[in-house]
PDB file of C-alpha atoms in Angstrom:
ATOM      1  CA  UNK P1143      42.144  33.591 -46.657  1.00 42.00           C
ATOM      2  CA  UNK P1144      45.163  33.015 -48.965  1.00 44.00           C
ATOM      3  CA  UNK P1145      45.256  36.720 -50.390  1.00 41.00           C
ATOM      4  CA  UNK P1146      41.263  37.228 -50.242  1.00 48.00           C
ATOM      5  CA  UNK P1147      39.258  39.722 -48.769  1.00 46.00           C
ATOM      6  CA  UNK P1148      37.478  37.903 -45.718  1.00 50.00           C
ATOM      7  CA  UNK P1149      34.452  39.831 -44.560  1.00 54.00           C
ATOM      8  CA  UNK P1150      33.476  38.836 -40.830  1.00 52.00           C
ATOM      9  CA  UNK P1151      30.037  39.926 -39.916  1.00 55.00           C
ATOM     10  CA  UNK P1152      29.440  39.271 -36.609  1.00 55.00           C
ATOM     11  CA  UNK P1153      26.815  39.236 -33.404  1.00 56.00           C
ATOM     12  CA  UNK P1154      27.655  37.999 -30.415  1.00 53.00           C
ATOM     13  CA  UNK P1155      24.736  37.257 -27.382  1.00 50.00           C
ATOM     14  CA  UNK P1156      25.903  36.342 -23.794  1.00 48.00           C
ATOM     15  CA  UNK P1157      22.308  34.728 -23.181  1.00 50.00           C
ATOM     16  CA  UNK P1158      22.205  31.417 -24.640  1.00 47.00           C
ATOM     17  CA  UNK P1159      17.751  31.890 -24.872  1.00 52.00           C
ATOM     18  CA  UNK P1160      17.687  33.627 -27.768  1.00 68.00           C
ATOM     19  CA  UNK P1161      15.259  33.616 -30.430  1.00 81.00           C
ATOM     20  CA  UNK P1162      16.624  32.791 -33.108  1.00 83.00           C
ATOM     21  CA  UNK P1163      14.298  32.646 -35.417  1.00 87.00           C
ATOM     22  CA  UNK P1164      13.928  36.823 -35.307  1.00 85.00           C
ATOM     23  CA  UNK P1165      17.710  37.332 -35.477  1.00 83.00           C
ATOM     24  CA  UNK P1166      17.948  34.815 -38.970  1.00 86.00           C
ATOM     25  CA  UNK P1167      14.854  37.257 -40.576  1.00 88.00           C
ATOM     26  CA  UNK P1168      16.645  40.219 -39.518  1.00 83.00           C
ATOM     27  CA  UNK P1169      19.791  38.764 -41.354  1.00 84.00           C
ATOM     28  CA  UNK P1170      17.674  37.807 -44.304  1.00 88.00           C
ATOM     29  CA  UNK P1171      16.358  41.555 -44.413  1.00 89.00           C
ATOM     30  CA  UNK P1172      19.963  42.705 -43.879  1.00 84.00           C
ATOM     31  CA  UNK P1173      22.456  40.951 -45.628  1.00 84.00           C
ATOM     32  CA  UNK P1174      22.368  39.476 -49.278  1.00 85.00           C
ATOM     33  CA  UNK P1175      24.820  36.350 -50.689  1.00 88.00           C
ATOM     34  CA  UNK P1176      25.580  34.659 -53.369  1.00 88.00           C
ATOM     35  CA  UNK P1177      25.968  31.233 -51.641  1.00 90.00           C
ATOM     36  CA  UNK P1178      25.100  30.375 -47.762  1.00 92.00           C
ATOM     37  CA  UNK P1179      25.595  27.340 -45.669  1.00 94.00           C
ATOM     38  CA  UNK P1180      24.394  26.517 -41.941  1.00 94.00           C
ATOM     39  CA  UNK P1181      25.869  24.950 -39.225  1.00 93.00           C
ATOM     40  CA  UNK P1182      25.722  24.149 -35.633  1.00 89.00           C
ATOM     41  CA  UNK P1183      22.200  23.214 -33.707  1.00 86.00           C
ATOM     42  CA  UNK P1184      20.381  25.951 -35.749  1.00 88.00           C
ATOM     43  CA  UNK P1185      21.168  24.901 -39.213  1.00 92.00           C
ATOM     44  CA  UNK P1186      18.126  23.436 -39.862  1.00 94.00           C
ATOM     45  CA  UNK P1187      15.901  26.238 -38.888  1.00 93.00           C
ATOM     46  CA  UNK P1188      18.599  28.949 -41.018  1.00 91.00           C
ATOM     47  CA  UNK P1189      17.700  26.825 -43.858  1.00 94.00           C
ATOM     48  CA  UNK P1190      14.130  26.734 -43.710  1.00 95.00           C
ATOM     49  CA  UNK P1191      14.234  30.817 -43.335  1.00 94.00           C
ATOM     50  CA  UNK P1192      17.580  31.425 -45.272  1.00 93.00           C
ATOM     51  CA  UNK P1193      17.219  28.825 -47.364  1.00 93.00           C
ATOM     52  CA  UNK P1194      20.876  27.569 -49.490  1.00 92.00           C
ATOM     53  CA  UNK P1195      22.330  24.107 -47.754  1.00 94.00           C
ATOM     54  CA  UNK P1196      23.345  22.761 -44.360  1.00 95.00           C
ATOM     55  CA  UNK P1197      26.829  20.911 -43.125  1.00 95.00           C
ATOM     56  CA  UNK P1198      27.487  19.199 -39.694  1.00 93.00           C
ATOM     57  CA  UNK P1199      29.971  21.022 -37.242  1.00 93.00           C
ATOM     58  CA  UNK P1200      31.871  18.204 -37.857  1.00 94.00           C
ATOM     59  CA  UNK P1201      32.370  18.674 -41.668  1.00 95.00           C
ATOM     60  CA  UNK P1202      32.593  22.806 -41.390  1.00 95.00           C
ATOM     61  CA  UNK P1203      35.788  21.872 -38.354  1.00 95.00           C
ATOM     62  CA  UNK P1204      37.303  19.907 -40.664  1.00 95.00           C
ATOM     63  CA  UNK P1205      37.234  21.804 -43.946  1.00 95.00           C
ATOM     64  CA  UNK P1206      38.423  25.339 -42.081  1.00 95.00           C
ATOM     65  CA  UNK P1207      40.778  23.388 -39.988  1.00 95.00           C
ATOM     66  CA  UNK P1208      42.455  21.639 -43.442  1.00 94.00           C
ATOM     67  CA  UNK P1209      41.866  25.454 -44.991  1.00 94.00           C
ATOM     68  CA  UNK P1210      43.879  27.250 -42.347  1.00 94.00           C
ATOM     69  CA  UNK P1211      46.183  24.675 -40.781  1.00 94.00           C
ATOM     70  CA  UNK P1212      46.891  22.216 -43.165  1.00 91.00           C
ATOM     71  CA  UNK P1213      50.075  21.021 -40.605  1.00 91.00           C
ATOM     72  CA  UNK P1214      47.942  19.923 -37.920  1.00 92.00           C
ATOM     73  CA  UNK P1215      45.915  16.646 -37.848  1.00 93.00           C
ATOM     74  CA  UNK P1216      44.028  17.363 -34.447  1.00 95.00           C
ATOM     75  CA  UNK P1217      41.197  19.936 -33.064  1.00 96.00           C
ATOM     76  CA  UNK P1218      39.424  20.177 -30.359  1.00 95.00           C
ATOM     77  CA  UNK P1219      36.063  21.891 -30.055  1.00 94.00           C
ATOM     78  CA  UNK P1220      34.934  23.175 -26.810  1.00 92.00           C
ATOM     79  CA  UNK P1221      31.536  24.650 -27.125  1.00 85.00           C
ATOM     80  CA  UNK P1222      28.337  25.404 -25.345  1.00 77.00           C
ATOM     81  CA  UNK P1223      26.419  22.374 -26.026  1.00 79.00           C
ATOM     82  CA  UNK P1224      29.187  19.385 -26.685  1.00 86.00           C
ATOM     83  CA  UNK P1225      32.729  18.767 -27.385  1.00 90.00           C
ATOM     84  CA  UNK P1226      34.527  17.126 -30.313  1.00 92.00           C
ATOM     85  CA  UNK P1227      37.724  15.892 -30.905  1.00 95.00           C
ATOM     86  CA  UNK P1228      38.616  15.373 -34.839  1.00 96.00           C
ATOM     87  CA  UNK P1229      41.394  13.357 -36.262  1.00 95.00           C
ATOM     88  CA  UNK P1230      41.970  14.398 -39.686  1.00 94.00           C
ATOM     89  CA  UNK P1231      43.834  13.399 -42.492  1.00 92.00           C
ATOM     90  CA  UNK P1232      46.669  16.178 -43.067  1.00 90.00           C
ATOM     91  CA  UNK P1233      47.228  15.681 -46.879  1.00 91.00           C
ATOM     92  CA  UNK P1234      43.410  15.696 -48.247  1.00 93.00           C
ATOM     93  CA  UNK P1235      42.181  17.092 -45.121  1.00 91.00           C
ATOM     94  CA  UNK P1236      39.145  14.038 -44.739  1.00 93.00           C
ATOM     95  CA  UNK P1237      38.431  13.300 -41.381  1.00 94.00           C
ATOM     96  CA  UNK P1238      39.732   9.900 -40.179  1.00 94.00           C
ATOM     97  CA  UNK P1239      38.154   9.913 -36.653  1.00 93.00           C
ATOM     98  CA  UNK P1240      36.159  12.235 -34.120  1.00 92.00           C
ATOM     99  CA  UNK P1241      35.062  11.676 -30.924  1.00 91.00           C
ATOM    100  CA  UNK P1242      32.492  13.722 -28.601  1.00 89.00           C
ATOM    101  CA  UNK P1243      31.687  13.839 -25.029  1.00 82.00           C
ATOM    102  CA  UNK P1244      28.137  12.117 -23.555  1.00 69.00           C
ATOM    103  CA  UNK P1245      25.231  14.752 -23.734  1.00 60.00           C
ATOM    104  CA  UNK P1246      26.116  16.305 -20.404  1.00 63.00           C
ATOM    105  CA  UNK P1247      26.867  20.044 -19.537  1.00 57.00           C
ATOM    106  CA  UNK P1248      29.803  19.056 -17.478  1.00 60.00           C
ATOM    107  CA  UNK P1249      31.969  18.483 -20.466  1.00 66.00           C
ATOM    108  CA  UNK P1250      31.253  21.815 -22.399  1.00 78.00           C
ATOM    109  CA  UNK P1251      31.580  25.658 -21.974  1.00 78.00           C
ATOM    110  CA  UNK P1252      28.619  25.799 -19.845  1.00 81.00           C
ATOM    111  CA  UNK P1253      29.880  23.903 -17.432  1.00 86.00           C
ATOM    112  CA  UNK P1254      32.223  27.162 -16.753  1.00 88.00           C
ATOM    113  CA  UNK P1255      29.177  29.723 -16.795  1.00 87.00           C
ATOM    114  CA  UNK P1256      27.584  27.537 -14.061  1.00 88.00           C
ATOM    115  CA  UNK P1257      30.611  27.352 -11.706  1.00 90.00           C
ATOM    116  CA  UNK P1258      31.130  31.225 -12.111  1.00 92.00           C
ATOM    117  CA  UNK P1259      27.578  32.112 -11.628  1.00 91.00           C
ATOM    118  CA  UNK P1260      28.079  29.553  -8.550  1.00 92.00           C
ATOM    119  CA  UNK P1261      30.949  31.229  -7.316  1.00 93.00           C
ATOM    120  CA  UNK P1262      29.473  34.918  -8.106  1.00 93.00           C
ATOM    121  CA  UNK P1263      31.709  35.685 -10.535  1.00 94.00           C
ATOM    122  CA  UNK P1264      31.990  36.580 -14.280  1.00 94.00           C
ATOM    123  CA  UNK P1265      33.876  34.237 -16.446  1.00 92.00           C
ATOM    124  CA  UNK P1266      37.228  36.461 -16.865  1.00 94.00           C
ATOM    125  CA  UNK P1267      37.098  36.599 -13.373  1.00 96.00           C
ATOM    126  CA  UNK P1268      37.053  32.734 -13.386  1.00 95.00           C
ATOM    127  CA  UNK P1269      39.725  32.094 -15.625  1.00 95.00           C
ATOM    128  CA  UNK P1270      41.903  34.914 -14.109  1.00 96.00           C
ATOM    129  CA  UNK P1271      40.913  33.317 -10.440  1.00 96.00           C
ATOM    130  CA  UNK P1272      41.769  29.960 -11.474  1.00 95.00           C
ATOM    131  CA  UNK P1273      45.586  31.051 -12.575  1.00 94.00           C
ATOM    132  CA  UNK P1274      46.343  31.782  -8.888  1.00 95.00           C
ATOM    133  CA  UNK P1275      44.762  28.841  -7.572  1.00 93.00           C
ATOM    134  CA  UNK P1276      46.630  26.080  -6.211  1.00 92.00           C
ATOM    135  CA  UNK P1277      45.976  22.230  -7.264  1.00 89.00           C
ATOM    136  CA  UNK P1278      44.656  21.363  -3.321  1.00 83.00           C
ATOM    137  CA  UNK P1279      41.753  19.217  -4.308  1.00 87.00           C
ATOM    138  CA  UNK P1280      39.269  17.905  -6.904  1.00 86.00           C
ATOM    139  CA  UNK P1281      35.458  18.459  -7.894  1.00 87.00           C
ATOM    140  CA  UNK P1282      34.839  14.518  -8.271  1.00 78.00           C
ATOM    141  CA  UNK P1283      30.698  15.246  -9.575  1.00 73.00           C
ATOM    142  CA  UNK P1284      30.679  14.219 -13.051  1.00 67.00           C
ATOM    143  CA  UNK P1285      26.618  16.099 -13.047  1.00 76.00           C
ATOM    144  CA  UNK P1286      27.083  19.793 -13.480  1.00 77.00           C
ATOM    145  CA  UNK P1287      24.097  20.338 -10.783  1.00 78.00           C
ATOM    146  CA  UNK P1288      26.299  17.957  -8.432  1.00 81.00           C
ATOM    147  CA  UNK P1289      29.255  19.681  -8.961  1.00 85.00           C
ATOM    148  CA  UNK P1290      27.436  22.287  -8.016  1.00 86.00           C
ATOM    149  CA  UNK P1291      26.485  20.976  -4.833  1.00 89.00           C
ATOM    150  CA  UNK P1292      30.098  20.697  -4.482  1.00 90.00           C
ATOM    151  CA  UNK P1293      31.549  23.946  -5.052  1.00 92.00           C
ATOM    152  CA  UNK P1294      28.813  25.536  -2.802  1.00 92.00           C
ATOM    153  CA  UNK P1295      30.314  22.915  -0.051  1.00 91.00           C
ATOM    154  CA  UNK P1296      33.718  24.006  -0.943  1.00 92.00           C
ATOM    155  CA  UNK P1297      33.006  27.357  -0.317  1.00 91.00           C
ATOM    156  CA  UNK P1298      30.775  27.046   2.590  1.00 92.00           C
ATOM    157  CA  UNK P1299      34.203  25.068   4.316  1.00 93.00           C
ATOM    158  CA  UNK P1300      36.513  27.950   3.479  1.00 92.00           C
ATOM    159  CA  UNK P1301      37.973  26.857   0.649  1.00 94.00           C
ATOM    160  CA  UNK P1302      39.196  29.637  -1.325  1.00 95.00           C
ATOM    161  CA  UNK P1303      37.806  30.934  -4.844  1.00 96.00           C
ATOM    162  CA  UNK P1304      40.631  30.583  -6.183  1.00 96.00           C
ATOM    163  CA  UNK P1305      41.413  27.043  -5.409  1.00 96.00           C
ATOM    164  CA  UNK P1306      37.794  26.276  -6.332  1.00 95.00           C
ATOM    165  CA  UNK P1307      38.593  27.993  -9.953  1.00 95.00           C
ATOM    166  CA  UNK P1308      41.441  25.583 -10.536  1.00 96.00           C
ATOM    167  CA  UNK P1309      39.676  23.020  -9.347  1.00 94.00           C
ATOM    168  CA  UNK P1310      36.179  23.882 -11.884  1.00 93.00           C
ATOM    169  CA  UNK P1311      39.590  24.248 -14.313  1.00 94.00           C
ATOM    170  CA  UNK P1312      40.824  20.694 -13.924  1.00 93.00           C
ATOM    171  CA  UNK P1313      37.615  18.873 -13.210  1.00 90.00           C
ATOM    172  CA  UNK P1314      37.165  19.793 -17.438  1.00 90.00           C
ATOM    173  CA  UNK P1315      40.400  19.360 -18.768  1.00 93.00           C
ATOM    174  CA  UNK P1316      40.138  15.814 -17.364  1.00 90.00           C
ATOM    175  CA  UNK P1317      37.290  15.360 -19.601  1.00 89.00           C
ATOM    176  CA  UNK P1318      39.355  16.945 -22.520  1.00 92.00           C
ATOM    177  CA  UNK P1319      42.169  15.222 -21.656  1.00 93.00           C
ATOM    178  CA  UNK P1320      40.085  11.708 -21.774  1.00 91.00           C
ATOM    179  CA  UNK P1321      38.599  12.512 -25.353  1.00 91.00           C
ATOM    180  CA  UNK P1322      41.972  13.864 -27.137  1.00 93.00           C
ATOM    181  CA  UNK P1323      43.155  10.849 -25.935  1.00 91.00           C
ATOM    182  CA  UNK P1324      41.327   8.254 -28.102  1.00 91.00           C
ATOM    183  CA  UNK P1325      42.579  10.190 -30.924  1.00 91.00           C
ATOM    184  CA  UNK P1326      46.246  11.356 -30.384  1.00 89.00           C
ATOM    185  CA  UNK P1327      48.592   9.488 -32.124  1.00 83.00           C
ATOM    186  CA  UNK P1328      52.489  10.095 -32.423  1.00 82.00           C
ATOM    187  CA  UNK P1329      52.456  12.171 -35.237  1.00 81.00           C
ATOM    188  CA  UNK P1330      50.074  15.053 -33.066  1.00 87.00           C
ATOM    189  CA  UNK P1331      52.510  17.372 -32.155  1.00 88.00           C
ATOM    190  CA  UNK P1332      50.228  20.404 -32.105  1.00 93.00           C
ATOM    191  CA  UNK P1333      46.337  20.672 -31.466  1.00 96.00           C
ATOM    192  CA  UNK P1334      43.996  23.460 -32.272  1.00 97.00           C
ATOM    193  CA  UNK P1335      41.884  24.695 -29.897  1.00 97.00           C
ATOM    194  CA  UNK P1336      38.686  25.935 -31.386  1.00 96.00           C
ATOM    195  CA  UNK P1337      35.029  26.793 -30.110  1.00 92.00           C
ATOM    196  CA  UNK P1338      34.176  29.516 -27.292  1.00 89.00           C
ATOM    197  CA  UNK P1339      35.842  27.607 -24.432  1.00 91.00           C
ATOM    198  CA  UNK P1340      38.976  28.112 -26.756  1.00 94.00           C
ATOM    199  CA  UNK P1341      38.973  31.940 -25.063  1.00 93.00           C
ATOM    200  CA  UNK P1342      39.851  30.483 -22.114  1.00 94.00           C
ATOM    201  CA  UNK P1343      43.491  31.505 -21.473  1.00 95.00           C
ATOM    202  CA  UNK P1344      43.840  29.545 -18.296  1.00 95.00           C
ATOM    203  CA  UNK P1345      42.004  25.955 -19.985  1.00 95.00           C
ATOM    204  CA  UNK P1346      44.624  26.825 -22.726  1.00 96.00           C
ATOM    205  CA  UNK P1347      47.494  26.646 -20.722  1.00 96.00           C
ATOM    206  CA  UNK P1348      46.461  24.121 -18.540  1.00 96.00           C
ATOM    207  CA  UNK P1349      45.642  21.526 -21.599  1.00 96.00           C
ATOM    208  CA  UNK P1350      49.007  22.075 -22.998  1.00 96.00           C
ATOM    209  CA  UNK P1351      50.892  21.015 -20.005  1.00 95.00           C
ATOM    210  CA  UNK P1352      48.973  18.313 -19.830  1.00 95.00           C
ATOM    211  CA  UNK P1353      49.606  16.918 -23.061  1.00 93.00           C
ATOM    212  CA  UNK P1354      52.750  18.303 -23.306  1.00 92.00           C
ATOM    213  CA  UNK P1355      52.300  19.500 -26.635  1.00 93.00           C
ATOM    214  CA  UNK P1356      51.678  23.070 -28.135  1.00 95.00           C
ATOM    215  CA  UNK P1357      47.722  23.964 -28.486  1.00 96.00           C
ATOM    216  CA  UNK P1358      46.615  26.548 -31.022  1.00 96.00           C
ATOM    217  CA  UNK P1359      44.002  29.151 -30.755  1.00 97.00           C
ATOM    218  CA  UNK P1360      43.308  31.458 -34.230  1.00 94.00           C
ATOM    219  CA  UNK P1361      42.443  34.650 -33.550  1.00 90.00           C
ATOM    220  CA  UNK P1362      38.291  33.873 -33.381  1.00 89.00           C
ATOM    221  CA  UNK P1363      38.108  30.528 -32.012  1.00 93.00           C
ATOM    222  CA  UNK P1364      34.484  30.818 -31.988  1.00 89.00           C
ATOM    223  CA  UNK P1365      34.033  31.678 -35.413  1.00 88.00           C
ATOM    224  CA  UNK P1366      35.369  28.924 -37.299  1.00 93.00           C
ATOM    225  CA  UNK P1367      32.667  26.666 -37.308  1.00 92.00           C
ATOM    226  CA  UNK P1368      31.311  29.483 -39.462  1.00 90.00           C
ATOM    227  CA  UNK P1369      34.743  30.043 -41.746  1.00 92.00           C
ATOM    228  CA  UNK P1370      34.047  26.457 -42.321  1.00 94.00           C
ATOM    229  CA  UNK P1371      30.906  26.541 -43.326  1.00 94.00           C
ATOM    230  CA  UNK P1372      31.496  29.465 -45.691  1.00 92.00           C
ATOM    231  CA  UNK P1373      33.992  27.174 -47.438  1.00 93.00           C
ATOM    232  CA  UNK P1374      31.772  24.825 -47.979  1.00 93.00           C
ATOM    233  CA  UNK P1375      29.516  27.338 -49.428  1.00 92.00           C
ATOM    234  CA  UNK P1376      32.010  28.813 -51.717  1.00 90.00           C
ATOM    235  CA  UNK P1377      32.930  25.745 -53.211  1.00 89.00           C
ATOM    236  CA  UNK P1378      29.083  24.356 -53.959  1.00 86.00           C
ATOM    237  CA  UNK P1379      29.190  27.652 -55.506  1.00 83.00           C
ATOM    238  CA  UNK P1380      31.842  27.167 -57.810  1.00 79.00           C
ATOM    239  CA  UNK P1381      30.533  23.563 -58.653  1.00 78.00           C
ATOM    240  CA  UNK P1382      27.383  25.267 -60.123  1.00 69.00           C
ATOM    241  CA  UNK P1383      27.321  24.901 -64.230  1.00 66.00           C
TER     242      UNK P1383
END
């Protein structure tokens, strides 16, 4: 971070059931801090057994976005619950205008864990799969449990898993595709690609040809929510008298 030390401490949990009230006390008993701020769906719970302050995903986005890419004036979050698209103001770094999808799973990351558990596979094996496919049809359900429905069809017909893949692939980037869209202007010639869907190599490549312009992914797409929220924690630090 601009010649500091950045100290990532980090726990990752493929099952989305966790409890997470027992892993905040273990970080309570674990870690110490001088400042802390909470994000995402949890915050509010972190701050009743953390305590310090809380900031929207929106806000934490925006402030690591400005913080790390102060060039680029669009990002796209793909997570496990929503997506957001953020217009932001490149000189001061205030957001101007963000956009998410309707509370569905069809537009998010889990939309992906579904069709792979569908199609028996792990998610690399999705993504990889879904690079060999071939565009030969659509998944037209805009309901996860539908498109489920579908893809069981698909395969049941003798479609391959591959073409499925692309077509799980392309059924979200339409839906990414849709939101970046109220946003773009002519000035977006890059977008970053944050979140956990941002790990998706294939998604990656496919939303840049797409939009025909470059997408960027830092190096822990999933994490910087968090760097966000740190930064917003640092400076309500340094505001204290």
């Amino acid at each position: 971070m601009d010649g500091e030390t950045l100290e990532v401490s980090e726990r990752v949990r493929a099952a989305t059931s966790i409890d997470l009230a027992a892993q905040l006390k273990e970080l309570k008993d674990t870690y110490h801090w001088d400042a802390l701020t909470s994000t995402g769906y949890g915050r509010f719970l972190s701050q009743k057994i953390l305590g310090g302050g809380v900031t929207t995903e929106i806000k934490a986005y925006a402030t690591s976005a400005h913080h790390f890419h102060r060039d680029i004036n669009t990002v796209i979050d793909l997570g496990g619950q929503d997506t957001k698209v953020l217009s932001l103001d490149r000189k001061s770094g205030q957001l101007i205008k963000f956009e998410m999808n309707d509370k569905c799973s069809a537009g998010t990351g889990k939309f992906f864990e579904m069709m792979a558990a569908t199609l028996g596979l792990s998610l690399e094996e999705l993504v990889a799969a879904a690079l060999k496919g071939e565009r030969a049809f659509e998944i037209n359900s805009t309901c996860t449990v539908f498109a489920e429905s579908e893809v069981i069809s698909l395969l049941t017909s003798g479609k391959s898993v591959e073409d499925i893949a692309r077509a799980v692939h392309e059924s979200l980037l339409v839906k990414l595709v849709s939101l970046l869209s109220r946003i773009l202007n002519a000035e977006t010639h890059s977008i970053l690609f944050v979140g956990g869907g941002a790990r998706n190599s294939t998604l990656v490549k496919f939303l840049a040809d797409a939009l025909a312009r470059e997408v960027i992914v830092p190096e822990h797409p999933d994490f910087f929510g968090a760097y966000g929220a740190a930064l917003v924690a640092r400076t309500n630090l340094n505001q204290l008298p």
